[in-house]
mmCIF file of C-alpha atoms and ligand atoms in Angstrom:
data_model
loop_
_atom_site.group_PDB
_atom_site.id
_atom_site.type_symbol
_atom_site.label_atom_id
_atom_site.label_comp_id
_atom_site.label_asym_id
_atom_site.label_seq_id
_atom_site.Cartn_x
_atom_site.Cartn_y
_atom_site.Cartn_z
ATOM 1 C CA UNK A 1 8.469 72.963 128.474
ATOM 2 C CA UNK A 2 8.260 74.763 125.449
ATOM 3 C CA UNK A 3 5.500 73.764 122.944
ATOM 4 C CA UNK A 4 7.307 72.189 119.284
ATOM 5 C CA UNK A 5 4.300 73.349 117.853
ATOM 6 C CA UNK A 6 2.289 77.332 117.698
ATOM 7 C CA UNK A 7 -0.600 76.998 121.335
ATOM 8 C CA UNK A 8 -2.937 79.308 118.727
ATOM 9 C CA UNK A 9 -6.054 77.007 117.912
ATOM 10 C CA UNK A 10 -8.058 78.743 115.808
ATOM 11 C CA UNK A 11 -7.996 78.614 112.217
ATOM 12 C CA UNK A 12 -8.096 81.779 110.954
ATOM 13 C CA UNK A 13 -5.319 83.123 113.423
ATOM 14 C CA UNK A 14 -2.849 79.883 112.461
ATOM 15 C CA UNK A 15 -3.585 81.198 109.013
ATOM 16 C CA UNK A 16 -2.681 84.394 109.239
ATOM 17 C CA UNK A 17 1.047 82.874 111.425
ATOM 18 C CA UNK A 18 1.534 80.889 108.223
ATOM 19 C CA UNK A 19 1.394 84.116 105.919
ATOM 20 C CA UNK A 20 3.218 86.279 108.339
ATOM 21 C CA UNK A 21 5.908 83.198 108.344
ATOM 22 C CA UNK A 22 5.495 82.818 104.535
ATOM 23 C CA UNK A 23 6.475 87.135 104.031
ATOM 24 C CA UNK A 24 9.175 86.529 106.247
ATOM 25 C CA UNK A 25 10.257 83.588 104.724
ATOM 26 C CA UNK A 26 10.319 86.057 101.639
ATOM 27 C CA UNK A 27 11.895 89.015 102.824
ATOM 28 C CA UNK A 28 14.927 86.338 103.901
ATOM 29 C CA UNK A 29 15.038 84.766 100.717
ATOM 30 C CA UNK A 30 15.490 88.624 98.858
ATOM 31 C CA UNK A 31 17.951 89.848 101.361
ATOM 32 C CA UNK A 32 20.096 86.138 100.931
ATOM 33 C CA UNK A 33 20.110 86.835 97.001
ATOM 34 C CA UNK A 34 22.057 90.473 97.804
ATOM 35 C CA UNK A 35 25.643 90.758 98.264
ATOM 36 C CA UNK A 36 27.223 92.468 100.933
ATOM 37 C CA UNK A 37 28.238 95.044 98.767
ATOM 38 C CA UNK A 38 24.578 95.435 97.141
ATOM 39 C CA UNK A 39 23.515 96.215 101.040
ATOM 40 C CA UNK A 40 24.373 99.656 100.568
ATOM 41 C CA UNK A 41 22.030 100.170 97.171
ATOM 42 C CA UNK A 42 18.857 102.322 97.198
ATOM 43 C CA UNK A 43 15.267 101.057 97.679
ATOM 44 C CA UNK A 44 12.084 102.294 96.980
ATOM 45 C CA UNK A 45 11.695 104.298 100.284
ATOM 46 C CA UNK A 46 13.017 107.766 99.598
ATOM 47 C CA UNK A 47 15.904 108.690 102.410
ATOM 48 C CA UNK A 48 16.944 104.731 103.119
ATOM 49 C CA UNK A 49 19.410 102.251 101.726
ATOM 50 C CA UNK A 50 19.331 98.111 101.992
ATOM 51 C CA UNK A 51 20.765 98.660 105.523
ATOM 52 C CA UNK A 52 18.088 100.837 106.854
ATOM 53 C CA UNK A 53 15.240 98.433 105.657
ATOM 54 C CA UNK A 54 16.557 95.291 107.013
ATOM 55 C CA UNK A 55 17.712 96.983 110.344
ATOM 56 C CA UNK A 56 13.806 98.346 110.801
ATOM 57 C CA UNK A 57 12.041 94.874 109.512
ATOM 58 C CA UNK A 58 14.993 93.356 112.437
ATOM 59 C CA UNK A 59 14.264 95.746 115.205
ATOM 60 C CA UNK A 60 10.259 95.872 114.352
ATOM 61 C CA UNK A 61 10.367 92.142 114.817
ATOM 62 C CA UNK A 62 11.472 92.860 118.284
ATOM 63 C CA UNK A 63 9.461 95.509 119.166
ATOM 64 C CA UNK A 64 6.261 93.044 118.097
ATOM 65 C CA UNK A 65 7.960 90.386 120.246
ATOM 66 C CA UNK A 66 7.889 92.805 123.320
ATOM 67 C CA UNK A 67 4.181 92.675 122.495
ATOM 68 C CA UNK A 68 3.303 89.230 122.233
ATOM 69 C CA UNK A 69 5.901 89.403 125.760
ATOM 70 C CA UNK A 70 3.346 91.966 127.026
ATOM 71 C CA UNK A 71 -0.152 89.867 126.069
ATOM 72 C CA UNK A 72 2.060 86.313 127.691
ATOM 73 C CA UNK A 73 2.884 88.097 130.712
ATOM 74 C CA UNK A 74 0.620 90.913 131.486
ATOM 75 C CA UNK A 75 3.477 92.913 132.375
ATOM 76 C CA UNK A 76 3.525 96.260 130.056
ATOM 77 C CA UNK A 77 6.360 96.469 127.200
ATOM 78 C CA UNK A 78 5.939 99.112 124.844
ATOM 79 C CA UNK A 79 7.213 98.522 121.089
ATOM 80 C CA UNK A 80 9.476 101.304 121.628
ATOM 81 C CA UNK A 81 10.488 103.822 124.172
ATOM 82 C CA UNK A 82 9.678 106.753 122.169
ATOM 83 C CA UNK A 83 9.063 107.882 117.998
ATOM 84 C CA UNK A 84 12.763 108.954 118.304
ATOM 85 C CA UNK A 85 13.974 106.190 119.979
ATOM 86 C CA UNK A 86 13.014 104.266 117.102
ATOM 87 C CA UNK A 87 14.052 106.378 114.665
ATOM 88 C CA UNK A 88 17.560 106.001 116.219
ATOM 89 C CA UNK A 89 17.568 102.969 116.466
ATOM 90 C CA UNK A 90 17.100 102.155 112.565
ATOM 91 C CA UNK A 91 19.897 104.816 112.141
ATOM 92 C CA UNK A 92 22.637 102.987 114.001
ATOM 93 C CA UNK A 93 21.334 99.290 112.930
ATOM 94 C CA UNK A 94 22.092 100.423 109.340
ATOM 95 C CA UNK A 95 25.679 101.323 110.379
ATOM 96 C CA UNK A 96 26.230 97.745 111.349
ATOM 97 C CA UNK A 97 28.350 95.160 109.471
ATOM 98 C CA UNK A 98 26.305 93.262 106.696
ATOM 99 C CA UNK A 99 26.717 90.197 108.876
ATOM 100 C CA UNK A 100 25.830 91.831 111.834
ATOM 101 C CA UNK A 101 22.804 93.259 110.220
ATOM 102 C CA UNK A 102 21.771 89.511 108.848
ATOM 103 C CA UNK A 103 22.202 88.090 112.318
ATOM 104 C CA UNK A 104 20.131 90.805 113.296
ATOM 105 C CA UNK A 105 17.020 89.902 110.979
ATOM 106 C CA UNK A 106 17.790 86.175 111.392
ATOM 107 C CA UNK A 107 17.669 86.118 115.052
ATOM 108 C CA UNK A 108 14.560 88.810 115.668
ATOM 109 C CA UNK A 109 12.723 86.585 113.378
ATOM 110 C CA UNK A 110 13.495 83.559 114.828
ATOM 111 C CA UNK A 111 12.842 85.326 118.288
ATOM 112 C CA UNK A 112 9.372 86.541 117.136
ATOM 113 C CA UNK A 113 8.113 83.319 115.638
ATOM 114 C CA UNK A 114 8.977 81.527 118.564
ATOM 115 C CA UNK A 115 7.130 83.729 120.942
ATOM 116 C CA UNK A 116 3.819 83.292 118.677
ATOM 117 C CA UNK A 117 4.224 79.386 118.902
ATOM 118 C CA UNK A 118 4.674 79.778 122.977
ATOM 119 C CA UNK A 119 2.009 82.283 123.398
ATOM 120 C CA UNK A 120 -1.171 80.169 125.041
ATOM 121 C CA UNK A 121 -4.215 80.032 123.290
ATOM 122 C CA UNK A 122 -6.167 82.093 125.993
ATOM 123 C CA UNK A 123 -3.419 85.153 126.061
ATOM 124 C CA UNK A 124 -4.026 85.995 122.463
ATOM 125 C CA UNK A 125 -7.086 87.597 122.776
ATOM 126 C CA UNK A 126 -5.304 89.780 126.005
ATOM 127 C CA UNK A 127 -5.128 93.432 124.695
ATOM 128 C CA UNK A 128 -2.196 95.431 123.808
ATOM 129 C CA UNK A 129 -0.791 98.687 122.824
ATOM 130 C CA UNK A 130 0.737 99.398 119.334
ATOM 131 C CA UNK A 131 3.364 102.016 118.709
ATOM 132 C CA UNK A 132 0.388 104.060 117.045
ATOM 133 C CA UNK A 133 -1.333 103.995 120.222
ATOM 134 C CA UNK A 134 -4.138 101.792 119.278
ATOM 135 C CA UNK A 135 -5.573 99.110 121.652
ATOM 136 C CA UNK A 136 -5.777 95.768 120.107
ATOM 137 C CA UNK A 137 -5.641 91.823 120.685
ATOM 138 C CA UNK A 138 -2.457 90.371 120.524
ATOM 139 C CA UNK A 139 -3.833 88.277 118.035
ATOM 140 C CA UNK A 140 -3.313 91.614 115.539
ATOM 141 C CA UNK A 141 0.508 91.287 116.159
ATOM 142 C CA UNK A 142 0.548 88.763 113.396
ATOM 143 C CA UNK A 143 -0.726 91.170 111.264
ATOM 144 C CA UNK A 144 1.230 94.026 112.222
ATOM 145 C CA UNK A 145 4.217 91.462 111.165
ATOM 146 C CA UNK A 146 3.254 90.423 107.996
ATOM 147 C CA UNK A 147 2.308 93.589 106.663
ATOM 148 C CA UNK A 148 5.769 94.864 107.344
ATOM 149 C CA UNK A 149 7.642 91.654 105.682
ATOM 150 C CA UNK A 150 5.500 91.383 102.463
ATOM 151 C CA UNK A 151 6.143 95.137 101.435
ATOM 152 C CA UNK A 152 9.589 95.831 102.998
ATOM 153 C CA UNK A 153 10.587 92.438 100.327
ATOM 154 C CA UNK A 154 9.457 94.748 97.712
ATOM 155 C CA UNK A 155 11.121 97.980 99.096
ATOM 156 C CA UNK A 156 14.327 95.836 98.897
ATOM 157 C CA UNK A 157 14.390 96.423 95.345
ATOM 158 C CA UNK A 158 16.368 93.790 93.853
ATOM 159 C CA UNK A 159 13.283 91.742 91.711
ATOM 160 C CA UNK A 160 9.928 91.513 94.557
ATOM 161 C CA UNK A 161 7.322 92.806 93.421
ATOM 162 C CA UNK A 162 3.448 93.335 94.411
ATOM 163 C CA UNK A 163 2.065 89.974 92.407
ATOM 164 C CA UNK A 164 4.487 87.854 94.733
ATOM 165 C CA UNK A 165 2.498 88.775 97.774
ATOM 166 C CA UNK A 166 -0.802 86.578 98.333
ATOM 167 C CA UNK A 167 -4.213 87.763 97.060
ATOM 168 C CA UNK A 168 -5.684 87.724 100.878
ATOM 169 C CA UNK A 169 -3.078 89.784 102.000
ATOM 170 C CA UNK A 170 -3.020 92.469 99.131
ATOM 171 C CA UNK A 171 -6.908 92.712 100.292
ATOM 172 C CA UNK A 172 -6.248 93.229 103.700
ATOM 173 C CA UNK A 173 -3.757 95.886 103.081
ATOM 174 C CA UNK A 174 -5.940 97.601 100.694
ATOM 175 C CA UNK A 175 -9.021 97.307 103.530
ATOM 176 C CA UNK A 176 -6.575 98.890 106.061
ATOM 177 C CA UNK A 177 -5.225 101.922 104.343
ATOM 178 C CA UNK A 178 -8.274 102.916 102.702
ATOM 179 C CA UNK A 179 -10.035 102.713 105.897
ATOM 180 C CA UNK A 180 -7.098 105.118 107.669
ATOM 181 C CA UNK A 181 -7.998 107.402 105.018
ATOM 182 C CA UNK A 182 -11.604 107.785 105.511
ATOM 183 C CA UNK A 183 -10.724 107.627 109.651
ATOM 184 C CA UNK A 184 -8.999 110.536 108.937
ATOM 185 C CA UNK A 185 -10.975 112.517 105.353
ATOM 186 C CA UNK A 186 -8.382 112.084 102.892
ATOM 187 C CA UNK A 187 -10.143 110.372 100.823
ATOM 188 C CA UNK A 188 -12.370 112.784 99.674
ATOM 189 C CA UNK A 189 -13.366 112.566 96.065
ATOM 190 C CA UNK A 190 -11.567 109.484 95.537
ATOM 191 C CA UNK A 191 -12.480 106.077 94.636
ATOM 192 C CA UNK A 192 -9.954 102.669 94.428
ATOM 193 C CA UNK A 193 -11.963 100.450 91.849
ATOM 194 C CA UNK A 194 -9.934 96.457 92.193
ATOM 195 C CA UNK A 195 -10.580 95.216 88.111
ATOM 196 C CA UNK A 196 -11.787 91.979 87.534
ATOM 197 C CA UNK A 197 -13.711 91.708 91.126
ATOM 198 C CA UNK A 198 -16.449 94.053 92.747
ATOM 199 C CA UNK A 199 -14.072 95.755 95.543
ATOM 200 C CA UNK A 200 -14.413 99.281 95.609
ATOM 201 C CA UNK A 201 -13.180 101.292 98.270
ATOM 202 C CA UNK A 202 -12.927 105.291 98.869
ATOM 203 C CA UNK A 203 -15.137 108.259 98.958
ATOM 204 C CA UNK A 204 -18.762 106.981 98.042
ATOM 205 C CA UNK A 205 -20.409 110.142 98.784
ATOM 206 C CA UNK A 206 -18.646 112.460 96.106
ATOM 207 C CA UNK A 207 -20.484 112.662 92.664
ATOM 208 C CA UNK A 208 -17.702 112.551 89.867
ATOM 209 C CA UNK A 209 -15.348 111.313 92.174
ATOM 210 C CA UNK A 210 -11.435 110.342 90.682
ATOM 211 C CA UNK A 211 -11.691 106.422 90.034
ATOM 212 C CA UNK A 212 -8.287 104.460 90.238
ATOM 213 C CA UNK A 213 -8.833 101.076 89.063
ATOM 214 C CA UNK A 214 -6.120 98.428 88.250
ATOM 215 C CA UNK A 215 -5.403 94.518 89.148
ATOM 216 C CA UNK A 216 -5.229 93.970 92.595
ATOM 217 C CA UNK A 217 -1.358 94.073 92.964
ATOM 218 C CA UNK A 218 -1.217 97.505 91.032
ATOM 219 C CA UNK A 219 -3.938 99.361 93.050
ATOM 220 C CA UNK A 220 -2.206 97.758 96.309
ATOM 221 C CA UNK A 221 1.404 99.483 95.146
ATOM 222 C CA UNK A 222 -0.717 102.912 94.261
ATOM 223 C CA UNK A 223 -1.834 102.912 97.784
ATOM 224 C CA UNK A 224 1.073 102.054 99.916
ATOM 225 C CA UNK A 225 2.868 104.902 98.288
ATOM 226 C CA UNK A 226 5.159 102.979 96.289
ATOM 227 C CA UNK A 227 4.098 104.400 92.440
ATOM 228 C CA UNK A 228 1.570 104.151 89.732
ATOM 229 C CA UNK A 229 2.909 101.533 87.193
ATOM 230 C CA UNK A 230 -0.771 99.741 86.420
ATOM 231 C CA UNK A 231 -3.476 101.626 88.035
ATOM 232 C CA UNK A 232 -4.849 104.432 85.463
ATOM 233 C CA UNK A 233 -7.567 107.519 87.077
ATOM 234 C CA UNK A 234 -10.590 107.858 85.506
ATOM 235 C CA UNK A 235 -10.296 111.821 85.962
ATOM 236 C CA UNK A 236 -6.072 112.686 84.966
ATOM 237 C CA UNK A 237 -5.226 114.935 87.337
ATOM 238 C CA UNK A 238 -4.250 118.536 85.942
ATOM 239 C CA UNK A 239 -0.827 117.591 84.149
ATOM 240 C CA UNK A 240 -2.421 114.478 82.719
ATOM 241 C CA UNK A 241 -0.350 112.106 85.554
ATOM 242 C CA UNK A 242 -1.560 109.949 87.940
ATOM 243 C CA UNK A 243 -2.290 111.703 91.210
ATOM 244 C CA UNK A 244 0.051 110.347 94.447
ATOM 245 C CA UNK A 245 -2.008 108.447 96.753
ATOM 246 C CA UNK A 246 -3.264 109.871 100.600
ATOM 247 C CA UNK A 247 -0.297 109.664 103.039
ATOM 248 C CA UNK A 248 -0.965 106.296 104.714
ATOM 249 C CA UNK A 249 1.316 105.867 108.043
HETATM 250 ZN ZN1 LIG B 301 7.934 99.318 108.151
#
C-alpha cells in the first residue's frame, strides 16, 4: 500500500522535500495568477514565452520522476532520450492549449511528489544518472527539482522575484554555480562578495580580482544569468557596466 506520508527519514533530506514542495507550490501559485491569454507573454529567458517555461518545469518534473523510478527500481531510466529530444519536447509542449499545458504542470508535479513520498528510505541513497551525466544519490533529485521551480517562478515574469525564494536555497544556488565555474576556470579574476555576511566565493588566487558584492538575492540573480539590478563590481568593466556573469548550465 502506498505510504500517506514521504518513507525519507532523515532530517535534512525531508527538509530539502519541503522547499522543493514549497518552490513548486510557488511556481503554481504565479502561473494560476496569469491568464490564458498572458501565457503567450515574454519571460526573462531570451528565445521562450510563458508556454515554453511551464512546458520545461512540466516535462523536467517527469524526467526527475523517471529518476527517483530508476533509484526505486534499479531498472535504468534516463531523464531524457537525448539533448534534442528534450529540446523537442519543450517545443511542442509550448504549442499545447493553456489548459493542456496546466494539466501538464499540475499532474507532473503531483506525479513527482508522489514518487518522493513512495521512494523507501534505503533507495535514496541508490545512485543515479542526471541529464548532465553526473553520478549522484537520488537523494540530489530533490535538489535538482527545487532549483528549477524557485527560478523558473521568477523567469515567469509576472511579479517573483529573487527575495521570495528562501535564504538556504539562494545559498545553495550560489555554492553550486560558483563551484561549476571554478570546475571549469571561468572564474578567473572574479570574486562574488554576499553583503552583510562573510560568503565569498570566486577566484581567490587573482590579486586585484573584479569584486561583485550585493544582498544575497541580488548576487544570486547576477549569477544565474538573469541581470545586474543590485550587485555593483568593485572594478567597472571597460564601458563603466556591470560585466555578465560566467555561462552557468
Ligand atoms: Zn530549467
Amino acid at each position: 500500500m502506498a505510504a500517506r506520508h514521504d518513507l525519507a527519514t532523515d532530517p535534512r533530506l525531508q527538509e530539502d522535500l519541503l522547499q522543493a514542495r514549497r518552490g513548486t507550490a510557488y511556481f503554481a501559485r504565479k502561473l494560476n495568477e496569469l491568464t490564458d491569454a498572458e501565457l503567450d507573454g515574454g519571460t526573462r529567458l531570451p528565445d521562450w514565452t510563458r508556454r515554453h517555461v511551464v512546458a520545461h518545469v512540466g516535462y523536467n518534473a517527469r524526467a526527475i520522476a523517471r529518476l527517483v523510478e530508476w533509484a526505486a527500481t534499479g531498472v535504468e531510466t534516463p531523464m531524457y532520450s537525448s539533448t534534442e529530444a528534450r529540446k523537442q519536447e519543450i517545443e511542442f509542449g509550448a504549442t499545447l492549449s493553456p489548459i493542456a499545458l496546466r494539466n501538464l504542470f499540475d499532474h507532473s508535479a503531483v506525479h513527482l511528489s508522489v514518487e518522493w513520498r513512495d521512494l523507501p528510505d534505503a533507495n535514496w541513497s541508490n545512485e543515479i544518472r542526471t541529464a548532465q551525466g553526473r553520478t549522484v544519490p537520488a537523494s540530489e533529485t530533490v535538489w535538482m527539482r527545487s532549483r528549477e521551480v524557485w527560478i523558473h517562478a521568477v523567469d515567469l515574469d509576472n511579479g517573483a522575484t529573487f527575495n521570495d525564494i528562501p535564504a538556504s536555497v539562494l545559498e545553495r544556488l550560489l555554492r553550486d554555480i560558483t563551484g561549476a565555474w571554478k570546475t571549469r576556470g571561468t572564474d578567473v579574476g572574479l570574486q562574488i562578495k554576499v553583503t552583510g555576511t562573510d560568503l565569498v566565493f570566486g577566484d581567490n588566487t587573482t590579486t586585484n580580482p573584479t569584486i561583485i558584492t550585493g544582498p544575497l538575492p541580488s548576487v544570486v540573480e547576477w549569477v544565474t544569468g538573469r541581470g545586474s539590478a543590485g550587485v555593483s563590481p568593485t572594478i567597472p568593466s571597460e564601458n563603466g557596466g556591470i560585466p555578465a556573469a560566467p555561462k552557468w548550465i
